[in-house]
Short mmCIF file of C-alpha atoms and ligand atoms in Angstrom, two decimals:
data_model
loop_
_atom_site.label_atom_id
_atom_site.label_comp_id
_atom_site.label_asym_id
_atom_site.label_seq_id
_atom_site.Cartn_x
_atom_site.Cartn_y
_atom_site.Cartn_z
CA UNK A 582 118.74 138.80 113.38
CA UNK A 583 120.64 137.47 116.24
CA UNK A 584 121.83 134.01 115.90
CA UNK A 585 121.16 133.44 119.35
CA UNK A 586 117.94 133.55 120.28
CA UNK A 587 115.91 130.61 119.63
CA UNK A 588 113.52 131.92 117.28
CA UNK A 589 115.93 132.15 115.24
CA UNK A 590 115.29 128.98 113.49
CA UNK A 591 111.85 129.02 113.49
CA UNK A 592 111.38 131.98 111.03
CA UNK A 593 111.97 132.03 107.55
CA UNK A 594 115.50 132.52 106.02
CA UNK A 595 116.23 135.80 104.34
CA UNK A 596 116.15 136.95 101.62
CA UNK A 597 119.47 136.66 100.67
CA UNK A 598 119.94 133.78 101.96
CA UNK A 599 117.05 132.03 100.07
CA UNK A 600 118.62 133.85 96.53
CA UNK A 601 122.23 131.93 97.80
CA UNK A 602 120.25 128.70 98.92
CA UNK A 603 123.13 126.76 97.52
CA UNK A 604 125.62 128.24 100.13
CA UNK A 605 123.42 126.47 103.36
CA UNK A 606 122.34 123.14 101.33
CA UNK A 607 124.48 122.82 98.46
CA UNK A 608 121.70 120.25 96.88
CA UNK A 609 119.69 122.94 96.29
CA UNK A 610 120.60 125.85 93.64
CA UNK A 611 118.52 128.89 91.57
CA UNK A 612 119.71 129.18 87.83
CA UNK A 613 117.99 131.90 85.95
CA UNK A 614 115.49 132.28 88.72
CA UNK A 615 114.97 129.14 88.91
CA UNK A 616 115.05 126.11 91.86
CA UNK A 617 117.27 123.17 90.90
CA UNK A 618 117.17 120.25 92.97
CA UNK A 619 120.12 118.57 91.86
CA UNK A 620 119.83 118.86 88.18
CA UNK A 621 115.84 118.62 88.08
CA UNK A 622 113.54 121.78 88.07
CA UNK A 623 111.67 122.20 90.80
CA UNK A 624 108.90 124.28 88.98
CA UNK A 625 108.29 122.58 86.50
CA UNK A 626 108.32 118.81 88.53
CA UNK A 627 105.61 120.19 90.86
CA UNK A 628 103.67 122.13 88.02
CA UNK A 629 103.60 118.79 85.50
CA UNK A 630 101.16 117.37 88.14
CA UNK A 631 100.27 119.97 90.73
CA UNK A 632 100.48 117.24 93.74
CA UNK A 633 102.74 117.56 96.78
CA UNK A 634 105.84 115.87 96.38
CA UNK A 635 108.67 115.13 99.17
CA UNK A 636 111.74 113.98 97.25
CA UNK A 637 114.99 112.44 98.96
CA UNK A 638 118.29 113.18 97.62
CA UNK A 639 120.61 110.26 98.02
CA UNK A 640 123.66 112.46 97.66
CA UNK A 641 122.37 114.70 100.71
CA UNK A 642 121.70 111.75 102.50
CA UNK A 643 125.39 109.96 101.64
CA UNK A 644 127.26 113.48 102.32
CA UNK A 645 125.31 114.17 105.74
CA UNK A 646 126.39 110.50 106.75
CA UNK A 647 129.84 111.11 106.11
CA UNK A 648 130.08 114.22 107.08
CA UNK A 649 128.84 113.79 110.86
CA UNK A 650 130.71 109.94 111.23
CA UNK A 651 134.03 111.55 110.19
CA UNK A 652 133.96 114.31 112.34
CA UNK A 653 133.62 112.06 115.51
CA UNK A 654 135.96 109.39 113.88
CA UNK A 655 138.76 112.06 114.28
CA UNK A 656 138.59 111.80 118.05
CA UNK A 657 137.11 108.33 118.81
CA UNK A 658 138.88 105.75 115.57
CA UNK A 659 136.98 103.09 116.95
CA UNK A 660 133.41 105.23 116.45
CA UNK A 661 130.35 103.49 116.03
CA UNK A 662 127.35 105.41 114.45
CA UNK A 663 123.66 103.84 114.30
CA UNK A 664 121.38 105.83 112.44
CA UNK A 665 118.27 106.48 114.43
CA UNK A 666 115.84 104.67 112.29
CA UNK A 667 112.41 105.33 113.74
CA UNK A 668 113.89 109.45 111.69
CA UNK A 669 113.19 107.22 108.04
CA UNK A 670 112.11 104.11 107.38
CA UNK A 671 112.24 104.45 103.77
CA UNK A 672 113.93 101.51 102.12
CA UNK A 673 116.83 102.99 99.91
CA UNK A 674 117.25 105.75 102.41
CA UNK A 675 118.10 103.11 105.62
CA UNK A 676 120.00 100.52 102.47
CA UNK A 677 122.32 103.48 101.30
CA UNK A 678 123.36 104.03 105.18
CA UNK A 679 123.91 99.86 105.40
CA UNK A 680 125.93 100.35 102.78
CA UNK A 681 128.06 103.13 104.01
CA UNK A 682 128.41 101.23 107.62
CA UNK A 683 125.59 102.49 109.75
CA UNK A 684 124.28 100.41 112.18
CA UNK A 685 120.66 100.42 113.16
CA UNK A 686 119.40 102.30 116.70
CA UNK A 687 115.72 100.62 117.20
CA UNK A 688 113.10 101.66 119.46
CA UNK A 689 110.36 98.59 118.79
CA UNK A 690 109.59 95.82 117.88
CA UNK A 691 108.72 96.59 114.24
CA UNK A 692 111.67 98.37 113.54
CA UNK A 693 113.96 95.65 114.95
CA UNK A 694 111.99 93.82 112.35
CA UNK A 695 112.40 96.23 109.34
CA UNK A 696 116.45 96.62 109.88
CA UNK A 697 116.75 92.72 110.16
CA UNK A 698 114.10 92.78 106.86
CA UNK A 699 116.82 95.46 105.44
CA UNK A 700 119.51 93.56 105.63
CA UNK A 701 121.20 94.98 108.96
CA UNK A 702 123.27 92.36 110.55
CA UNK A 703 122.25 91.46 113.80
CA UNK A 704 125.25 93.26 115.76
CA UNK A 705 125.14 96.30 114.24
CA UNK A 706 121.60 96.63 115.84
CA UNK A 707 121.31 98.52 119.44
CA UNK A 708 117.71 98.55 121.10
CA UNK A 709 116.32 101.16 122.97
CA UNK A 710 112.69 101.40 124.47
CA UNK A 711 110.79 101.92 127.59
CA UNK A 712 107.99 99.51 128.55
CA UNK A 713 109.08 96.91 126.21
CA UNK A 714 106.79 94.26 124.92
CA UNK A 715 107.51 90.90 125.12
CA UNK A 716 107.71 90.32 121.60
CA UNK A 717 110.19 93.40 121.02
CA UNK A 718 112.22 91.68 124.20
CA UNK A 719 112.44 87.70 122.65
CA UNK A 720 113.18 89.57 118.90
CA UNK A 721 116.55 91.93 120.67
CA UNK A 722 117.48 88.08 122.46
CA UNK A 723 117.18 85.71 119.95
CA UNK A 724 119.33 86.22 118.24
CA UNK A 725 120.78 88.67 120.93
CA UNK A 726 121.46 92.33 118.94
CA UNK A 727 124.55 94.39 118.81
CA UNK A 728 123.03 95.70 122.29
CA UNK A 729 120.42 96.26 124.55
CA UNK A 730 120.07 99.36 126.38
CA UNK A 731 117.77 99.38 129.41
CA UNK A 732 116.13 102.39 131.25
CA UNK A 733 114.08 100.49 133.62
CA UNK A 734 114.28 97.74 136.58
CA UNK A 735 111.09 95.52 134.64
CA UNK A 736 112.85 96.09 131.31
CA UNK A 737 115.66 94.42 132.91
CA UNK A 738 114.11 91.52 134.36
CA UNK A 739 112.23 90.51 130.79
CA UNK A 740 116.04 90.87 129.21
CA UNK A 741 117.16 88.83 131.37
CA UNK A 742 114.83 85.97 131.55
CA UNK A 743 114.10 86.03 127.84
CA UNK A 744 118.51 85.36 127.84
CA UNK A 745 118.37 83.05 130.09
CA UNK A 746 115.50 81.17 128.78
CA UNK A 747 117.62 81.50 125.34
CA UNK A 748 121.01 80.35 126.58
CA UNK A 749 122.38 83.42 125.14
CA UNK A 750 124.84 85.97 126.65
CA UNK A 751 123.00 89.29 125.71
CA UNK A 752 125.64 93.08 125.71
CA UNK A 753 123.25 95.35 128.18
CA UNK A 754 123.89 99.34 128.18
CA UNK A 755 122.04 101.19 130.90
CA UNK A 756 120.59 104.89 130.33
CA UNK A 757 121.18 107.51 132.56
CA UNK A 758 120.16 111.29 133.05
CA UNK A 759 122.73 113.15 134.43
CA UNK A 760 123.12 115.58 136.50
CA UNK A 761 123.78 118.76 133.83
CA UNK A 762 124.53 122.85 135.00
CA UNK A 763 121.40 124.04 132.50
CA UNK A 764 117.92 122.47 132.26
CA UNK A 765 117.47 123.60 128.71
CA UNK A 766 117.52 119.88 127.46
CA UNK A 767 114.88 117.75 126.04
CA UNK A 768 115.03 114.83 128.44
CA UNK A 769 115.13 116.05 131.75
CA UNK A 770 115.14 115.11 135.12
CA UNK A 771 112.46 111.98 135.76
CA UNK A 772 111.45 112.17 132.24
CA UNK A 773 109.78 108.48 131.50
CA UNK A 774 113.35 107.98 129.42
CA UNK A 775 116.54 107.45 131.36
CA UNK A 776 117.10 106.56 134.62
CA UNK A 777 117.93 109.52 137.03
CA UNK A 778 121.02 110.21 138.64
CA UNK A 779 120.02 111.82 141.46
CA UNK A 780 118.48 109.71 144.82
CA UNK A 781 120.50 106.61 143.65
CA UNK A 782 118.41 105.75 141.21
CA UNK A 783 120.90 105.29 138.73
CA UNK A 784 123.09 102.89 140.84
CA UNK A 785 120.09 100.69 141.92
CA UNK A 786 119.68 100.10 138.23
CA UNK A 787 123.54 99.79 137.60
CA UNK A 788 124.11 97.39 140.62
CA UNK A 789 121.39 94.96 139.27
CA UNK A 790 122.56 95.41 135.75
CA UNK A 791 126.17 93.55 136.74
CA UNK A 792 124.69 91.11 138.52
CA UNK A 793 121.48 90.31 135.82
CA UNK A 794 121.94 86.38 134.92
CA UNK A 795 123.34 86.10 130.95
CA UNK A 796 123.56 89.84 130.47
CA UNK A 797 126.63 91.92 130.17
CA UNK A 798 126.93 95.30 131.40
CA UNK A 799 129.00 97.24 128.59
CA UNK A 800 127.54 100.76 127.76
CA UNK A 801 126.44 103.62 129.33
CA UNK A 802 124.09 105.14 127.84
CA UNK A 803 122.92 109.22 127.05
CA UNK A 804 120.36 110.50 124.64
CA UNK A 805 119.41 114.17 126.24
CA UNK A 806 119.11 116.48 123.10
CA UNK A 807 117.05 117.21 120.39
CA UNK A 808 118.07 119.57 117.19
CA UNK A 809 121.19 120.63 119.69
CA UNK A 810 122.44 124.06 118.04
CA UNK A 811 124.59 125.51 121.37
CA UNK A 812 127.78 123.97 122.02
CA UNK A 813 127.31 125.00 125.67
CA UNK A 814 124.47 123.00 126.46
CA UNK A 815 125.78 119.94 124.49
CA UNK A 816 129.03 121.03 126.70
CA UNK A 817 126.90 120.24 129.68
CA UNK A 818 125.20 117.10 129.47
CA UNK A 819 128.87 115.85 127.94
CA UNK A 820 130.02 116.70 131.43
CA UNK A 821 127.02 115.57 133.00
CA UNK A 822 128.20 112.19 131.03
CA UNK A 823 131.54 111.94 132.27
CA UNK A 824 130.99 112.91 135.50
CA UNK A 825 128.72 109.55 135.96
CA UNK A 826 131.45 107.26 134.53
CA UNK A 827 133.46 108.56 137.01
CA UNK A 828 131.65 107.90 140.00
CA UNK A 829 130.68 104.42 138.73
CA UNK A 830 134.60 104.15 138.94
CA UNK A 831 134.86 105.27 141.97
CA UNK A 832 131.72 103.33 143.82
CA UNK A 833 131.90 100.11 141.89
CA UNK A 834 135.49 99.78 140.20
CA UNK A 835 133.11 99.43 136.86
CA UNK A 836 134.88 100.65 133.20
CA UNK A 837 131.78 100.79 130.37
CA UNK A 838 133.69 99.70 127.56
CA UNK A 839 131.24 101.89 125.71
CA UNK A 840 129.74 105.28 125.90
CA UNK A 841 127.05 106.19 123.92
CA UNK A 842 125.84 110.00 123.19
CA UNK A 843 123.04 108.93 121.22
CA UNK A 844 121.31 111.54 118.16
CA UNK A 845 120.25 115.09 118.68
CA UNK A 846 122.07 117.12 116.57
CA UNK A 847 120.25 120.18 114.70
CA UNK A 848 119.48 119.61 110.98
CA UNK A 849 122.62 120.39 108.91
CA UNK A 850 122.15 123.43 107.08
CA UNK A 851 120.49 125.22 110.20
CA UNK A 852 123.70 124.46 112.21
CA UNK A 853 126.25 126.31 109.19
CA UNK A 854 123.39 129.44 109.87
CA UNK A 855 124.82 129.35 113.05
CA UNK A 856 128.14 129.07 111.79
CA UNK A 857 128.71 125.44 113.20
CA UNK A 858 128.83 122.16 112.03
CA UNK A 859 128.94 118.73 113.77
CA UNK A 860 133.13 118.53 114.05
CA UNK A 861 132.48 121.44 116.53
CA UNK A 862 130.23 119.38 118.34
CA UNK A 863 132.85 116.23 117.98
CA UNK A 864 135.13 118.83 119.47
CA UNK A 865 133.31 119.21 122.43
CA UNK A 866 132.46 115.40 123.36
CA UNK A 867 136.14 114.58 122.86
CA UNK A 868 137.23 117.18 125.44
CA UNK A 869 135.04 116.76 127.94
CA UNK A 870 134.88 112.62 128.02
CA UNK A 871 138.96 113.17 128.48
CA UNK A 872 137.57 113.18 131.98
CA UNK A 873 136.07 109.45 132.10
CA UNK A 874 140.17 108.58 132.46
CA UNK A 875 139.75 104.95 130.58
CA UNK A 876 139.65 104.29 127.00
CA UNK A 877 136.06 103.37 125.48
CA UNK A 878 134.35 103.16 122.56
CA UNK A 879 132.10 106.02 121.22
CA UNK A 880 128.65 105.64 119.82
CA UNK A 881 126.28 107.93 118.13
CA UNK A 882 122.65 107.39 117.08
CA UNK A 883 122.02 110.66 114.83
CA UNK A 884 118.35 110.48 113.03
CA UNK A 885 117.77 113.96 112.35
CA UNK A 886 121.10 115.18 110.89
CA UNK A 887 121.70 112.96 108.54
CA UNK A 888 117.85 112.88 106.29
CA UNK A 889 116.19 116.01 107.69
CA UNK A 890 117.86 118.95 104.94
CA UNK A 891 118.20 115.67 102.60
CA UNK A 892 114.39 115.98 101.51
CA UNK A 893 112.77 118.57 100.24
CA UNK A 894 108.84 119.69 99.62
CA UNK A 895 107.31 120.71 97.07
CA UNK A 896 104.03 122.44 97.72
CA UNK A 897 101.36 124.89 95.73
CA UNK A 898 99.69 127.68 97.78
CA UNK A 899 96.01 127.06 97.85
CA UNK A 900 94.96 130.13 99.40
CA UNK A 901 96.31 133.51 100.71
CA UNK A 902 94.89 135.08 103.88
CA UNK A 903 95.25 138.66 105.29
CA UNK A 904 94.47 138.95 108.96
CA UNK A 905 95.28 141.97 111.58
CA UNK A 906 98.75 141.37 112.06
CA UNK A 907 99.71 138.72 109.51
CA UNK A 908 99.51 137.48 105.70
CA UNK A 909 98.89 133.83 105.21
CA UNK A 910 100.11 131.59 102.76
CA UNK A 911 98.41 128.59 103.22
CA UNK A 912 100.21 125.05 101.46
CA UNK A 913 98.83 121.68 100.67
CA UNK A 914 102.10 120.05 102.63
CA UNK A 915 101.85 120.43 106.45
CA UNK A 916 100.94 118.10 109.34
CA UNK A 917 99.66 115.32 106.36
CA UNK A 918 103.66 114.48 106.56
CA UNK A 919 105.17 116.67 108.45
CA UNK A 920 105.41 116.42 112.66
CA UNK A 921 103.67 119.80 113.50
CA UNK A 922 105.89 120.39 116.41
CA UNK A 923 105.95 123.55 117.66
CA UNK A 924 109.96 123.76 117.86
CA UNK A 925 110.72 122.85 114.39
CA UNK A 926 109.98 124.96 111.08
CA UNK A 927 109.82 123.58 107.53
CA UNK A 928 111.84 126.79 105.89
CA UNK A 929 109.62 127.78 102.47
CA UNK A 930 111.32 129.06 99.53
CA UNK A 931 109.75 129.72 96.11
CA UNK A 932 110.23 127.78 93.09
CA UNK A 933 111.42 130.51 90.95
CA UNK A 934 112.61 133.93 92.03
CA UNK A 935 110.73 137.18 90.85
CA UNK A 936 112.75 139.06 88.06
CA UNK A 937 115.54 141.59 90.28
CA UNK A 938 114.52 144.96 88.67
CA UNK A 939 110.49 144.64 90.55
CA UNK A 940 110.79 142.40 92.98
CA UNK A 941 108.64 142.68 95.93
CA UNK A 942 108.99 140.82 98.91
CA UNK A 943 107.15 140.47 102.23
CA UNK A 944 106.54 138.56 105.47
CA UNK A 945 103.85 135.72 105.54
CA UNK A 946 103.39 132.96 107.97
CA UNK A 947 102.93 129.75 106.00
CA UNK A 948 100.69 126.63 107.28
CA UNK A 949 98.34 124.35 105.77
CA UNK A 950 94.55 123.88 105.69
CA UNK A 951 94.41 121.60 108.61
CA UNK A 952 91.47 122.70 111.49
CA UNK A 953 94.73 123.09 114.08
CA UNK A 954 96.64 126.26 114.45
CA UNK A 955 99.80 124.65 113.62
CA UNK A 956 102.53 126.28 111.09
CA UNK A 957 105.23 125.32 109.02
CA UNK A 958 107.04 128.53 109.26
CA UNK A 959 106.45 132.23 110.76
CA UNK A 960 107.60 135.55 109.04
CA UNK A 961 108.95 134.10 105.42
CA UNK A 962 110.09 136.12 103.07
CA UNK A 963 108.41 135.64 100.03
CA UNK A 964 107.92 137.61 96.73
CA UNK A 965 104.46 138.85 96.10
CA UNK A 966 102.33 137.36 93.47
CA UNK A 967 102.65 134.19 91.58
CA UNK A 968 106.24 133.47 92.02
CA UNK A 969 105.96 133.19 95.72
CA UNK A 970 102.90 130.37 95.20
CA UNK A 971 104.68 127.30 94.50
CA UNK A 972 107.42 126.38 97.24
CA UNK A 973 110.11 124.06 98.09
CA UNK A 974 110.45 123.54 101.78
CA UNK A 975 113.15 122.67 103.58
CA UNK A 976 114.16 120.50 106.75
CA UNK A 977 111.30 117.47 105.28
CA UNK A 978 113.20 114.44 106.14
CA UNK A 979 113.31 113.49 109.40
CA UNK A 980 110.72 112.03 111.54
CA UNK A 981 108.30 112.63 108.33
CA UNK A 982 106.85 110.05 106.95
CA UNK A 983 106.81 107.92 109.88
CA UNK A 984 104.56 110.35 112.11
CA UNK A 985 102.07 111.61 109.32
CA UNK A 986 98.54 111.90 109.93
CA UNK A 987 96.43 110.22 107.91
CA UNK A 988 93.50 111.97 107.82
CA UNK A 989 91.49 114.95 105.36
CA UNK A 990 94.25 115.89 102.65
CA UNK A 991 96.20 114.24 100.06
CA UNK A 992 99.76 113.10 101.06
CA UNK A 993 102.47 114.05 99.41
CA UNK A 994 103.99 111.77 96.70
CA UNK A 995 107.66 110.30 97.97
CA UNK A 996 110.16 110.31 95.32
CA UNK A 997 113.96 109.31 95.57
CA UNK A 998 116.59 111.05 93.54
CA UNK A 999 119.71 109.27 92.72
CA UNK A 1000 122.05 109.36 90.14
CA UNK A 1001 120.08 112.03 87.88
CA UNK A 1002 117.17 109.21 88.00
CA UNK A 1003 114.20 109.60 90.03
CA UNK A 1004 111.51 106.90 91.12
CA UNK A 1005 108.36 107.06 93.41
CA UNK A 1006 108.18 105.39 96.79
CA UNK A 1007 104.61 106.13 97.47
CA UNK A 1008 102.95 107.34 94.62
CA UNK A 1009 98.70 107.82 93.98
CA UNK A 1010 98.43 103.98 94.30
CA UNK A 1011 99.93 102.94 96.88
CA UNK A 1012 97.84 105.86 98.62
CA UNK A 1013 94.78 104.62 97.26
CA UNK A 1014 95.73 100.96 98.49
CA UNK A 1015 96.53 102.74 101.74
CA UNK A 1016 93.36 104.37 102.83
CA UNK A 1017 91.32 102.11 101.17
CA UNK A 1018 92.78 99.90 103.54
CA UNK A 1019 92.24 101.77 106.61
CA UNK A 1020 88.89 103.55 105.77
CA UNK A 1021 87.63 100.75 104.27
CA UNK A 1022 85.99 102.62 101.37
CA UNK A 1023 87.16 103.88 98.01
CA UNK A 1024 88.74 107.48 97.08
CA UNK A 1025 88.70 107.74 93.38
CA UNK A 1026 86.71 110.85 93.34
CA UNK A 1027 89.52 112.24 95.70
CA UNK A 1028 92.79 111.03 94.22
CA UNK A 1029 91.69 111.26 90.68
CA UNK A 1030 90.05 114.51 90.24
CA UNK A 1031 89.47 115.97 86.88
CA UNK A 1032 92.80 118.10 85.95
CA UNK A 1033 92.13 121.56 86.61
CA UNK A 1034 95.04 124.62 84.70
CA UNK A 1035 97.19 126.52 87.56
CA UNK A 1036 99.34 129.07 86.51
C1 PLP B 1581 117.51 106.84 121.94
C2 PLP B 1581 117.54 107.74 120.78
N1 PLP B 1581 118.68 107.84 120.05
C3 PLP B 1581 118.76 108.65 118.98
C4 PLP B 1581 117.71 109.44 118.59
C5 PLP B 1581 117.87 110.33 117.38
O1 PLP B 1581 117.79 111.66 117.71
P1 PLP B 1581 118.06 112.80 116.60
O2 PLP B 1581 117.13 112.54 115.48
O3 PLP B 1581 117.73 114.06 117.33
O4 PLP B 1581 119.48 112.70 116.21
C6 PLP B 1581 116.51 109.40 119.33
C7 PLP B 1581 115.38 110.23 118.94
O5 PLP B 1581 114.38 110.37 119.57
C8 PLP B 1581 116.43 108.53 120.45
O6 PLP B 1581 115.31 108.44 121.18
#
């Protein structure tokens, strides 16, 4: 298959690389044909209840952290990375990253709420958001976070009032879209995020930022990608970056003392299947923000690279379908938990590899039972017959739990796996609790069904 093309990542992984899982996501590893998630057995943690499961591996989590923050800290010392929080809200997911120095990017309201709850210190908070509510505008002033980043003149005005009504001083970054050579990114031109460069729109914004009573203007600000897996578009919009601190230079005499990239890197594992990893990427930013000519300090928001390859699924087959052109395997995991966007695939491997000497594999598309033609996952290689009917699935951590549906299956239990010791988040009670909450009536006869044998 050619790396290239961008289906790429949206069909299953082959064979051989599923049989050497380890060497793309080194939590993950077959012994004696079977799936070890760190040192627990797959199989046989799935098969003990025969429930969905989505467990979070703290190590994953840790190393991905690390991994992405020190390859930007190479270039930029004075780096700042804020995990993108609205990608997990899970409690010892967002405390590990306090812990190892994250700050907290925030799109709302609530989650300015949640990373104060979690113990994130007020300037290690930057705000994003579009059409900001007043609430979300008074909690970002008082006290004033780590930053406010603005994409709109009425967002600017409600900052600015709120700080002056506060008698605080509040540090404003304003958003731009630049100008970039491809239009293969996610936010584009006149997108309802970012301000656009073109038509002055940009400096109408900028010029009232540095003269907004009680706010600061000290970041410029650039989210354009999502799961970024070319170097040459990221190449791009980092020019398209520079190239807008420099004419600030020129037209205003202006210096942002910071820059900030925000998230968008691919999931982790699916960038070393390209054969690239996020220093490359580092690489790139360094060498083409040479060109702002002033020293500044970086900032990164990553979401997805850091907790999407550090869950895992863990899923049963409930049905298999042949139709004209394709075989079905159809999973109890899907769009309950998991965004069903077309541009992202949940990779499916089985639980425990068919013995060498007769194995038989084949292509299947895998979704769940949902009435929506959505898919995890299109032309997987799986092994015929019982050993391909209990999966693990890849790429479950990001954006997940945050954007599930609600409605007509069973979500998955959430477990977190730490220090050979696991413990459920959200287990059969708290889902009870849940939708008895929200549909007001009581699902006994659903979550408590009388045990059935599964092979
Ligand atoms: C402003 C901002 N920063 C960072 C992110 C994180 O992006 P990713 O998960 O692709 O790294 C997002 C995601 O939507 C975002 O809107």
């Amino acid at each position: 298959m050619n790396p290239k093309t961008a289906a790429y990542d949206l069909q299953g992984l082959e064979q051989g690389e599923i049989e050497a899982i380890d060497k793309l996501l080194p939590i993950l590893q077959y012994e004696d044909g079977r799936l070890r998630v760190g040192s627990l057995d797959a199989h046989d943690l799935y098969s003990a209840e025969q429930v969905p499961l989505i467990i979070y591996i703290a190590s994953r989590i840790r190393d991905n952290y690390i991994d992405i923050d020190t390859a930007f800290r190479r270039w930029f010392p004075s780096l700042k990375t804020y995990f993108a929080l609205k990608s997990c809200y899970l409690r010892p997911v967002v405390e590990e990253l306090l812990q190892l120095g994250a700050g907290m990017e925030v799109m709302s309201h609530m989650e300015v709420e949640l990373a104060r709850a979690l113990g994130c210190p007020d300037d290690k908070i930057i705000s994003n958001g579009i059409g900001r509510s007043s609430a979300y505008v008074q909690a970002t002033v008082t006290p004033p976070v780590g930053m406010v980043v603005i994409d709109s003149q009425e967002d600017l005005n409600r900052v600015s009032a709120a700080a002056v009504a506060a008698g605080v001083q509040v540090k404003i970054g304003v958003r731009v879209t630049p100008l970039a050579d491809d239009n293969a990114r996610y936010i584009g031109k006149s997108s309802k995020l970012g301000v656009d460069w073109e038509k002055g729109c940009f400096f109408r914004l900028l010029e009232n930022a540095l003269h907004a009573p009680n706010c600061q203007l000290y970041t410029l600000h650039a989210h354009q990608l999502t799961h970024a897996n070319d170097l040459n578009t990221y190449r791009s919009t980092m020019r398209g970056i520079a190239r807008v601190a420099q004419e600030v230079t020129k037209h205003f005499g202006f210096s942002f003392s910071m820059i900030d990239i925000g998230g968008g890197l691919d999931t982790r594992y699916l960038l070393k299947r390209r054969g690239l990893d996020a220093s490359m990427f580092a690489e790139v930013v360094a060498a083409e923000l040479d060109a702002v000519g002033y020293d500044f300090q970086l900032c990164i928001e990553p979401g997805r690279h850091i907790v999407a390859d550090a869950a895992v699924g863990l899923t049963g087959v409930t049905g298999e379908k042949r139709n004209a052109q394709r075989n079905w395997r159809i999973t109890e995991l899907g769009s309950n938990i998991l965004i069903p966007l077309q541009e992202i695939a949940y990779h499916p491997i089985p639980t425990r590899l068919p013995p060498k000497s007769n194995a038989m594999w084949t292509d299947y598309d895998v979704g769940d039972s949902t009435g929506a033609p959505s898919r995890l996952c299109e032309k997987v290689k799986l092994p015929i017959g019982e050993e391909g009917r209990t999966l693990a699935i890849l790429n479950c951590g990001a954006y997940t739990t945050v954007f599930a549906e609600l409605w007509a299956f069973r979500l998955p239990r959430i477990l977190y796996y730490d220090s050979n010791s696991v413990r459920t988040l959200f287990g059969d009670a708290e889902h009870r609790d849940m939708l008895r909450a929200y549909y007001q009536y009581d699902f006994s006869a659903f979550l408590d069904p009388p045990k059935t044998t599964n092979a």
